[in-house]
Amino acid sequence: MKMRAAVLEEFGQPLVVQEVELAEPRAGEVLVRLVACGVCHTDLYTASGADPSGYAPAVLGHEGAGVVERVGADVTSLAAGDHVVTLFSPQCGECVHCVDPRTNLCLAIREQQNKGFLPDGSTRISRGEGEIRHFMGCSTFAEYTVMPEIALAKIDPEAPFEHACLFACGLSTGLGAAINTAAVQAGSTCVVFGAGMVGLGAVAGCRLQGAERIVCVDLSPRRLELARGQGATDVIVGGESTVEAILEMTGGFGADYTFEATGNVAVMRQAVEAARMAWGLCTVAGVAGKGETLDVVPRLLITGRRVAGSSFGGVKGREGVPRLVERALAGEIDVEPFLSHRIILDEVNRGFELMEAQDGIRSVIEFR
Ligand SMILES: NC(=O)c1ccc[n+]([C@@H]2O[C@H](COP(=O)([O-])OP(=O)(O)OC[C@H]3O[C@@H](n4cnc5c(N)ncnc54)[C@H](O)[C@@H]3O)[C@@H](O)[C@H]2O)c1
Ligand SMILES: [Zn+2]
Ligand SMILES: [Zn+2]
């Protein structure tokens, strides 16, 4: 079938919205009609050419929500008409990681996905003779996509698509970092570094876990206001003396839980140093630049601080995303403030510009 999609033709150049060909879903695959899709830093990172593992031509986008149009052979858990959220981190339910409650890092399709192919090693997107690759297994800057069944989470049809798509990446990552990875205990003191989609999600997650005090640190006063709306009890404009400020606020001890959601290794270090002696847990969600390292004085660890990393908030997507969407529908998570701009597919490059200008939290493409 023919469809319109935003293609990364050349690194560092604007995406080109054009008509391309999409093949039918094969065994274990599903054809999804996109209704909404968030524009994320990871898309821009790849489009810019900064990501050394990037490839082109490819259809970018990985924060999609839509409706199942058709399913391929052997697909049993989804049917036409189902509402779904796309998962760059799938859940096969069978691999050694999927059956273990300690992790969400499904091993099923990583290798092919990282190369831009569906699990059978081929692509469904093409143009004339040339193939176009998939991005993060999703390629949701398009009217339709074909994805593996194991990479789609079926959600409540009551959920608005433009909210649901935010659970495909940053929001679930932040919420999950607090709920799954750190498993914040009620009554705790938490500090969240960064008030983008991920950090604000972590603030909301700490609130849902019953944290008593939630301090949010960011450089932008506007974003810190949003953090208050998600449950931050205190806000700090970040800088050199952030750790001292946090120690001062916590009787010299530091916080029970700290979260890093900036991607800056200097901030990661602050997040470790702001964690409490004896049991403070620092959860790192930010993605650092290639080759960068985290500098930690080992004594901080001997005296009881721990550091954990969190990918997609430890959320096992097919089970966890529908649950989070349900909590949003129940009014426990206020999603609307994250949705800053509604754009159309042809404006996808404007979505990148808004993001670079830090204008709002998320631009969402709506397909009509
Ligand atoms: N672990 C995962 O699975 C996963 C998923 C999605 C995104 N991420 C990563 O999480 C990070 C955050 O993503 P986002 O979409 O929220 O990004 P964002 O750019 O919207 O937010 C980052 C925030 O950090 C703030 N910041 C920058 N320097 C700071 C400092 N010195 N002190 C305090 N705050 C500072 C910025 O003002 C900004 O508000 C990125 O590194 C992203 O790549 C990780
Ligand atoms: Zn994303
Ligand atoms: Zn698996």
Short mmCIF file of C-alpha atoms and ligand atoms in Angstrom, two decimals:
data_model
loop_
_atom_site.label_atom_id
_atom_site.label_comp_id
_atom_site.label_asym_id
_atom_site.label_seq_id
_atom_site.Cartn_x
_atom_site.Cartn_y
_atom_site.Cartn_z
CA MET A 1 0.00 0.00 0.00
CA LYS A 2 1.00 3.61 -0.46
CA MET A 3 1.40 5.88 2.55
CA ARG A 4 2.97 9.16 3.55
CA ALA A 5 6.02 9.05 5.80
CA ALA A 6 8.82 11.32 7.03
CA VAL A 7 12.05 9.88 5.67
CA LEU A 8 15.53 10.57 6.97
CA GLU A 9 17.38 10.84 3.65
CA GLU A 10 20.60 12.45 4.77
CA PHE A 11 22.01 13.08 8.24
CA GLY A 12 21.86 16.71 9.30
CA GLN A 13 19.14 17.53 6.75
CA PRO A 14 15.40 18.02 7.38
CA LEU A 15 13.25 14.89 7.11
CA VAL A 16 11.44 14.62 3.76
CA VAL A 17 7.73 13.83 3.94
CA GLN A 18 6.82 11.78 0.88
CA GLU A 19 4.83 8.85 -0.44
CA VAL A 20 6.42 5.43 0.12
CA GLU A 21 5.33 1.82 -0.21
CA LEU A 22 4.45 -0.34 2.82
CA ALA A 23 4.24 -4.13 2.40
CA GLU A 24 1.66 -6.35 4.09
CA PRO A 25 2.41 -7.72 7.57
CA ARG A 26 4.08 -11.14 7.55
CA ALA A 27 3.77 -13.88 10.17
CA GLY A 28 3.87 -12.45 13.68
CA GLU A 29 3.48 -8.90 12.38
CA VAL A 30 0.75 -6.29 12.61
CA LEU A 31 -0.28 -3.37 10.41
CA VAL A 32 -1.06 -0.31 12.52
CA ARG A 33 -2.71 2.95 11.42
CA LEU A 34 -1.04 5.72 13.42
CA VAL A 35 -3.27 8.32 15.05
CA ALA A 36 -0.72 10.18 17.20
CA CYS A 37 3.06 10.22 17.59
CA GLY A 38 5.38 12.15 19.89
CA VAL A 39 8.56 13.81 18.60
CA CYS A 40 11.49 12.79 20.81
CA HIS A 41 15.16 13.70 21.28
CA THR A 42 16.18 10.26 20.10
CA ASP A 43 14.63 10.93 16.68
CA LEU A 44 16.53 14.20 16.43
CA TYR A 45 19.74 12.60 17.71
CA THR A 46 19.60 10.10 14.86
CA ALA A 47 18.48 12.65 12.26
CA SER A 48 21.38 14.94 13.17
CA GLY A 49 23.94 12.20 12.48
CA ALA A 50 25.29 12.35 16.04
CA ASP A 51 24.25 8.76 16.71
CA PRO A 52 27.11 6.57 15.45
CA SER A 53 24.74 3.61 14.97
CA GLY A 54 22.28 5.59 12.83
CA TYR A 55 21.40 4.63 9.25
CA ALA A 56 19.55 6.15 6.29
CA PRO A 57 17.23 6.15 4.47
CA ALA A 58 14.89 5.34 7.35
CA VAL A 59 11.46 6.36 8.59
CA LEU A 60 12.00 7.81 12.07
CA GLY A 61 9.54 8.06 14.97
CA HIS A 62 9.03 5.71 17.93
CA GLU A 63 6.32 7.22 20.14
CA GLY A 64 3.24 6.02 18.34
CA ALA A 65 -0.35 5.23 19.23
CA GLY A 66 -2.88 3.94 16.75
CA VAL A 67 -5.33 1.30 15.65
CA VAL A 68 -4.64 -2.22 14.41
CA GLU A 69 -5.68 -2.39 10.78
CA ARG A 70 -4.74 -5.98 9.89
CA VAL A 71 -2.72 -8.81 11.42
CA GLY A 72 -0.39 -11.29 9.75
CA ALA A 73 -0.41 -15.07 10.20
CA ASP A 74 0.08 -16.49 13.70
CA VAL A 75 -0.86 -13.26 15.46
CA THR A 76 -3.08 -14.25 18.37
CA SER A 77 -3.06 -11.41 20.90
CA LEU A 78 -4.17 -8.55 18.65
CA ALA A 79 -7.03 -8.05 16.20
CA ALA A 80 -8.26 -5.36 13.84
CA GLY A 81 -9.67 -2.41 15.74
CA ASP A 82 -7.48 -2.80 18.85
CA HIS A 83 -5.89 0.40 20.14
CA VAL A 84 -2.14 0.06 20.62
CA VAL A 85 0.98 1.87 21.80
CA THR A 86 4.26 1.10 20.00
CA LEU A 87 7.15 -0.39 21.99
CA PHE A 88 10.77 0.18 21.01
CA SER A 89 11.45 -2.23 23.85
CA PRO A 90 9.34 -5.34 23.14
CA GLN A 91 8.10 -8.07 25.46
CA CYS A 92 8.22 -11.51 23.89
CA GLY A 93 7.18 -13.12 27.15
CA GLU A 94 9.47 -16.11 26.57
CA CYS A 95 13.14 -15.12 26.64
CA VAL A 96 15.26 -15.53 29.77
CA HIS A 97 14.78 -11.83 30.60
CA CYS A 98 11.04 -11.71 29.94
CA VAL A 99 10.36 -14.55 32.38
CA ASP A 100 12.45 -12.86 35.09
CA PRO A 101 10.78 -10.11 37.12
CA ARG A 102 14.09 -8.29 37.58
CA THR A 103 14.33 -6.82 34.09
CA ASN A 104 12.39 -5.56 31.08
CA LEU A 105 15.26 -5.98 28.60
CA CYS A 106 13.66 -8.48 26.20
CA LEU A 107 16.27 -10.27 24.12
CA ALA A 108 14.01 -11.39 21.29
CA ILE A 109 14.58 -9.05 18.35
CA ARG A 110 17.40 -6.72 19.35
CA GLU A 111 19.93 -7.55 16.69
CA GLN A 112 17.70 -7.02 13.65
CA GLN A 113 15.95 -4.04 15.25
CA ASN A 114 19.27 -2.27 15.82
CA LYS A 115 20.06 -2.68 12.13
CA GLY A 116 16.70 -1.29 11.04
CA PHE A 117 14.99 -4.51 10.08
CA LEU A 118 11.98 -6.45 11.28
CA PRO A 119 12.79 -9.75 13.07
CA ASP A 120 13.08 -11.76 9.83
CA GLY A 121 15.88 -9.47 8.65
CA SER A 122 13.93 -7.56 5.99
CA THR A 123 12.12 -4.24 5.73
CA ARG A 124 8.48 -3.56 4.83
CA ILE A 125 9.09 0.02 3.69
CA SER A 126 10.36 0.78 0.20
CA ARG A 127 10.43 3.27 -2.64
CA GLY A 128 10.86 2.06 -6.19
CA GLU A 129 13.72 -0.42 -6.09
CA GLY A 130 15.25 0.88 -2.88
CA GLU A 131 14.48 -0.32 0.62
CA ILE A 132 13.91 2.04 3.50
CA ARG A 133 14.76 0.89 7.00
CA HIS A 134 12.69 0.90 10.17
CA PHE A 135 13.76 2.97 13.19
CA MET A 136 13.83 1.50 16.72
CA GLY A 137 11.52 -1.17 15.38
CA CYS A 138 8.74 1.44 15.16
CA SER A 139 8.93 4.00 12.28
CA THR A 140 5.92 5.94 13.47
CA PHE A 141 6.48 9.22 11.58
CA ALA A 142 4.14 7.65 9.03
CA GLU A 143 0.46 7.09 8.39
CA TYR A 144 0.93 3.34 8.88
CA THR A 145 3.58 0.99 10.18
CA VAL A 146 4.21 -2.75 10.31
CA MET A 147 5.54 -3.99 13.65
CA PRO A 148 6.05 -7.29 15.45
CA GLU A 149 3.11 -8.33 17.62
CA ILE A 150 5.49 -8.49 20.62
CA ALA A 151 6.25 -4.77 20.22
CA LEU A 152 2.67 -3.53 20.53
CA ALA A 153 0.84 -2.90 23.80
CA LYS A 154 -2.94 -3.13 23.65
CA ILE A 155 -4.50 -0.27 25.60
CA ASP A 156 -7.94 0.81 26.79
CA PRO A 157 -9.83 2.26 23.79
CA GLU A 158 -11.06 5.06 26.06
CA ALA A 159 -7.55 6.56 26.24
CA PRO A 160 -7.01 9.57 23.95
CA PHE A 161 -4.33 8.67 21.39
CA GLU A 162 -2.43 11.94 21.84
CA HIS A 163 -1.99 11.06 25.53
CA ALA A 164 -1.40 7.36 24.99
CA CYS A 165 1.54 7.95 22.61
CA LEU A 166 3.50 9.68 25.37
CA PHE A 167 3.59 6.37 27.23
CA ALA A 168 5.60 4.89 24.35
CA CYS A 169 8.82 6.48 25.65
CA GLY A 170 9.68 9.27 28.08
CA LEU A 171 6.63 9.26 30.32
CA SER A 172 6.75 5.51 31.02
CA THR A 173 10.52 5.80 31.47
CA GLY A 174 10.17 8.39 34.22
CA LEU A 175 7.18 6.81 35.91
CA GLY A 176 8.78 3.38 35.77
CA ALA A 177 12.13 4.61 37.12
CA ALA A 178 10.32 5.58 40.34
CA ILE A 179 7.75 2.77 40.44
CA ASN A 180 9.80 -0.22 39.18
CA THR A 181 13.52 0.48 39.24
CA ALA A 182 13.72 2.41 42.51
CA ALA A 183 10.39 1.14 43.92
CA VAL A 184 10.22 4.29 46.03
CA GLN A 185 8.88 3.65 49.53
CA ALA A 186 6.05 5.77 50.92
CA GLY A 187 7.21 8.63 53.12
CA SER A 188 10.60 8.98 51.38
CA THR A 189 12.51 12.02 50.23
CA CYS A 190 13.25 12.02 46.48
CA VAL A 191 15.27 14.31 44.23
CA VAL A 192 14.72 14.36 40.47
CA PHE A 193 17.36 15.99 38.26
CA GLY A 194 15.82 17.18 35.00
CA ALA A 195 12.24 18.25 34.31
CA GLY A 196 11.79 17.09 30.73
CA MET A 197 9.37 14.31 29.86
CA VAL A 198 11.44 11.71 31.75
CA GLY A 199 12.12 13.80 34.86
CA LEU A 200 8.52 14.99 35.12
CA GLY A 201 7.40 11.37 34.77
CA ALA A 202 9.75 10.46 37.63
CA VAL A 203 8.26 13.24 39.76
CA ALA A 204 4.78 11.84 39.08
CA GLY A 205 6.03 8.31 39.82
CA CYS A 206 7.48 9.39 43.18
CA ARG A 207 4.15 11.02 44.02
CA LEU A 208 2.23 7.86 43.09
CA GLN A 209 4.55 5.85 45.35
CA GLY A 210 3.64 8.12 48.27
CA ALA A 211 6.92 10.04 48.61
CA GLU A 212 6.66 12.73 51.26
CA ARG A 213 9.11 15.16 49.76
CA ILE A 214 9.94 15.48 46.06
CA VAL A 215 12.62 17.97 45.05
CA CYS A 216 12.98 18.71 41.35
CA VAL A 217 16.12 20.30 39.88
CA ASP A 218 16.21 21.91 36.45
CA LEU A 219 17.70 24.97 34.75
CA SER A 220 14.35 26.19 33.47
CA PRO A 221 11.94 27.93 35.87
CA ARG A 222 9.08 27.16 33.46
CA ARG A 223 9.79 23.46 33.62
CA LEU A 224 10.10 23.62 37.39
CA GLU A 225 6.55 25.03 37.45
CA LEU A 226 5.41 21.95 35.52
CA ALA A 227 7.23 19.81 38.09
CA ARG A 228 5.16 21.40 40.84
CA GLY A 229 2.07 20.45 38.89
CA GLN A 230 3.23 16.82 38.87
CA GLY A 231 3.78 16.77 42.62
CA ALA A 232 7.19 18.33 43.34
CA THR A 233 7.15 19.83 46.84
CA ASP A 234 10.37 21.81 46.32
CA VAL A 235 12.18 23.05 43.22
CA ILE A 236 15.80 24.14 42.73
CA VAL A 237 17.44 25.86 39.79
CA GLY A 238 20.40 23.56 39.07
CA GLY A 239 24.05 24.64 39.30
CA GLU A 240 27.40 24.00 40.92
CA SER A 241 26.00 24.03 44.46
CA THR A 242 22.97 21.78 43.92
CA VAL A 243 24.37 18.94 46.03
CA GLU A 244 25.09 21.26 48.97
CA ALA A 245 21.56 22.65 48.70
CA ILE A 246 20.08 19.15 48.83
CA LEU A 247 22.26 18.11 51.76
CA GLU A 248 21.14 21.23 53.57
CA MET A 249 17.48 20.42 52.92
CA THR A 250 17.92 16.88 54.28
CA GLY A 251 19.71 17.44 57.56
CA GLY A 252 23.09 16.84 55.93
CA PHE A 253 22.23 13.28 54.84
CA GLY A 254 20.95 13.46 51.28
CA ALA A 255 17.84 11.94 49.73
CA ASP A 256 16.53 8.38 50.01
CA TYR A 257 16.15 8.29 46.23
CA THR A 258 17.66 10.41 43.48
CA PHE A 259 16.86 10.27 39.77
CA GLU A 260 18.91 11.57 36.88
CA ALA A 261 17.01 12.53 33.73
CA THR A 262 19.27 14.99 31.92
CA GLY A 263 21.82 12.80 30.10
CA ASN A 264 24.61 15.00 31.45
CA VAL A 265 27.33 13.01 33.25
CA ALA A 266 28.15 15.91 35.58
CA VAL A 267 24.52 15.87 36.72
CA MET A 268 24.66 12.07 37.11
CA ARG A 269 27.54 12.62 39.50
CA GLN A 270 25.49 15.17 41.44
CA ALA A 271 22.65 12.66 41.62
CA VAL A 272 24.98 10.06 43.17
CA GLU A 273 26.41 12.61 45.62
CA ALA A 274 22.94 13.80 46.63
CA ALA A 275 21.83 10.27 47.56
CA ARG A 276 21.73 9.48 51.24
CA MET A 277 24.51 7.67 53.03
CA ALA A 278 23.54 4.12 54.12
CA TRP A 279 20.71 3.43 51.68
CA GLY A 280 20.39 6.21 49.11
CA LEU A 281 19.62 4.87 45.66
CA CYS A 282 20.53 6.87 42.55
CA THR A 283 18.64 5.83 39.42
CA VAL A 284 20.16 6.95 36.13
CA ALA A 285 17.72 7.28 33.21
CA GLY A 286 19.54 9.86 31.09
CA VAL A 287 21.51 8.70 28.07
CA ALA A 288 25.06 10.08 28.08
CA GLY A 289 27.04 10.88 24.96
CA LYS A 290 29.10 8.08 23.45
CA GLY A 291 32.35 7.52 25.33
CA GLU A 292 31.41 9.67 28.33
CA THR A 293 31.95 8.19 31.77
CA LEU A 294 30.41 8.68 35.19
CA ASP A 295 32.86 9.87 37.83
CA VAL A 296 32.04 8.54 41.30
CA VAL A 297 34.18 8.54 44.43
CA PRO A 298 34.08 4.87 45.56
CA ARG A 299 33.80 5.87 49.21
CA LEU A 300 30.28 7.07 48.46
CA LEU A 301 29.37 3.49 47.54
CA ILE A 302 31.13 1.83 50.49
CA THR A 303 29.07 3.97 52.77
CA GLY A 304 25.89 2.56 51.35
CA ARG A 305 24.84 4.55 48.30
CA ARG A 306 23.80 2.52 45.28
CA VAL A 307 23.57 3.38 41.60
CA ALA A 308 21.08 1.75 39.22
CA GLY A 309 20.38 2.28 35.56
CA SER A 310 16.91 2.19 34.11
CA SER A 311 15.90 1.52 30.52
CA PHE A 312 12.28 2.35 29.68
CA GLY A 313 11.72 2.58 33.44
CA GLY A 314 12.02 -1.16 33.83
CA VAL A 315 8.55 -1.39 32.28
CA LYS A 316 7.74 -4.70 30.61
CA GLY A 317 5.89 -2.97 27.81
CA ARG A 318 2.98 -5.20 26.87
CA GLU A 319 1.87 -5.54 30.50
CA GLY A 320 3.15 -2.33 32.00
CA VAL A 321 2.14 0.31 29.46
CA PRO A 322 -1.58 -0.60 29.53
CA ARG A 323 -1.45 -0.42 33.33
CA LEU A 324 0.07 3.07 33.28
CA VAL A 325 -2.48 4.22 30.68
CA GLU A 326 -5.18 2.89 33.00
CA ARG A 327 -3.79 4.96 35.88
CA ALA A 328 -3.87 8.04 33.66
CA LEU A 329 -7.51 7.32 32.77
CA ALA A 330 -8.26 6.96 36.48
CA GLY A 331 -6.96 10.51 36.97
CA GLU A 332 -3.77 9.50 38.80
CA ILE A 333 -1.45 10.93 36.13
CA ASP A 334 -2.06 14.35 34.60
CA VAL A 335 -0.88 13.87 31.01
CA GLU A 336 -2.24 16.99 29.31
CA PRO A 337 0.51 19.40 30.53
CA PHE A 338 3.13 17.30 28.68
CA LEU A 339 1.41 17.82 25.35
CA SER A 340 2.66 21.22 24.27
CA HIS A 341 2.09 21.38 20.53
CA ARG A 342 -0.18 19.48 18.17
CA ILE A 343 1.30 19.33 14.68
CA ILE A 344 0.73 17.42 11.44
CA LEU A 345 3.17 15.04 9.75
CA ASP A 346 4.27 17.73 7.27
CA GLU A 347 5.42 19.82 10.25
CA VAL A 348 7.68 17.15 11.74
CA ASN A 349 10.80 19.29 11.25
CA ARG A 350 9.08 22.09 13.16
CA GLY A 351 8.64 19.54 15.95
CA PHE A 352 12.44 19.21 16.00
CA GLU A 353 12.87 22.99 16.07
CA LEU A 354 10.46 23.37 18.98
CA MET A 355 12.37 20.69 20.85
CA GLU A 356 15.72 22.36 20.21
CA ALA A 357 14.27 25.63 21.46
CA GLN A 358 12.99 23.74 24.55
CA ASP A 359 9.55 25.07 23.70
CA GLY A 360 7.21 22.81 25.67
CA ILE A 361 7.70 19.19 26.67
CA ARG A 362 6.36 17.25 23.70
CA SER A 363 5.07 18.05 20.24
CA VAL A 364 2.64 15.40 19.08
CA ILE A 365 1.92 14.64 15.43
CA GLU A 366 -1.76 14.00 14.80
CA PHE A 367 -2.74 12.01 11.75
CA ARG A 368 -6.09 12.67 10.16
N1 LIG B 1 16.46 5.31 29.90
C1 LIG B 1 15.59 5.36 28.91
O1 LIG B 1 15.00 4.36 28.52
C2 LIG B 1 15.29 6.67 28.27
C3 LIG B 1 14.10 6.88 27.53
C4 LIG B 1 13.86 8.16 27.02
C5 LIG B 1 14.79 9.18 27.22
N2 LIG B 1 15.93 8.93 27.92
C6 LIG B 1 16.93 9.97 28.21
O2 LIG B 1 16.49 10.70 29.34
C7 LIG B 1 17.05 12.02 29.30
C8 LIG B 1 15.93 13.03 29.48
O3 LIG B 1 15.01 12.95 28.41
P1 LIG B 1 13.93 14.12 28.23
O4 LIG B 1 13.10 13.76 27.04
O5 LIG B 1 13.25 14.37 29.52
O6 LIG B 1 14.92 15.31 27.85
P2 LIG B 1 14.78 16.91 27.99
O7 LIG B 1 15.92 17.46 27.24
O8 LIG B 1 13.41 17.33 27.63
O9 LIG B 1 14.97 17.17 29.54
C9 LIG B 1 16.22 17.29 30.14
C10 LIG B 1 16.12 18.36 31.19
O10 LIG B 1 17.36 18.41 31.92
C11 LIG B 1 17.56 19.75 32.28
N3 LIG B 1 18.97 19.98 32.61
C12 LIG B 1 20.01 20.14 31.79
N4 LIG B 1 21.14 20.38 32.48
C13 LIG B 1 20.80 20.37 33.79
C14 LIG B 1 21.52 20.58 34.99
N5 LIG B 1 22.83 20.84 35.00
N6 LIG B 1 20.84 20.49 36.17
C15 LIG B 1 19.53 20.24 36.17
N7 LIG B 1 18.78 20.04 35.05
C16 LIG B 1 19.42 20.12 33.88
C17 LIG B 1 17.10 20.55 31.08
O11 LIG B 1 16.79 21.90 31.43
C18 LIG B 1 15.86 19.77 30.63
O12 LIG B 1 14.67 20.29 31.18
C19 LIG B 1 17.76 12.11 27.96
O13 LIG B 1 19.14 11.86 28.17
C20 LIG B 1 17.14 11.01 27.15
O14 LIG B 1 18.00 10.55 26.14
C21 LIG B 1 16.18 7.72 28.46
ZN ZN B 2 11.52 8.74 22.74
ZN ZN B 3 11.63 -11.41 25.67
#
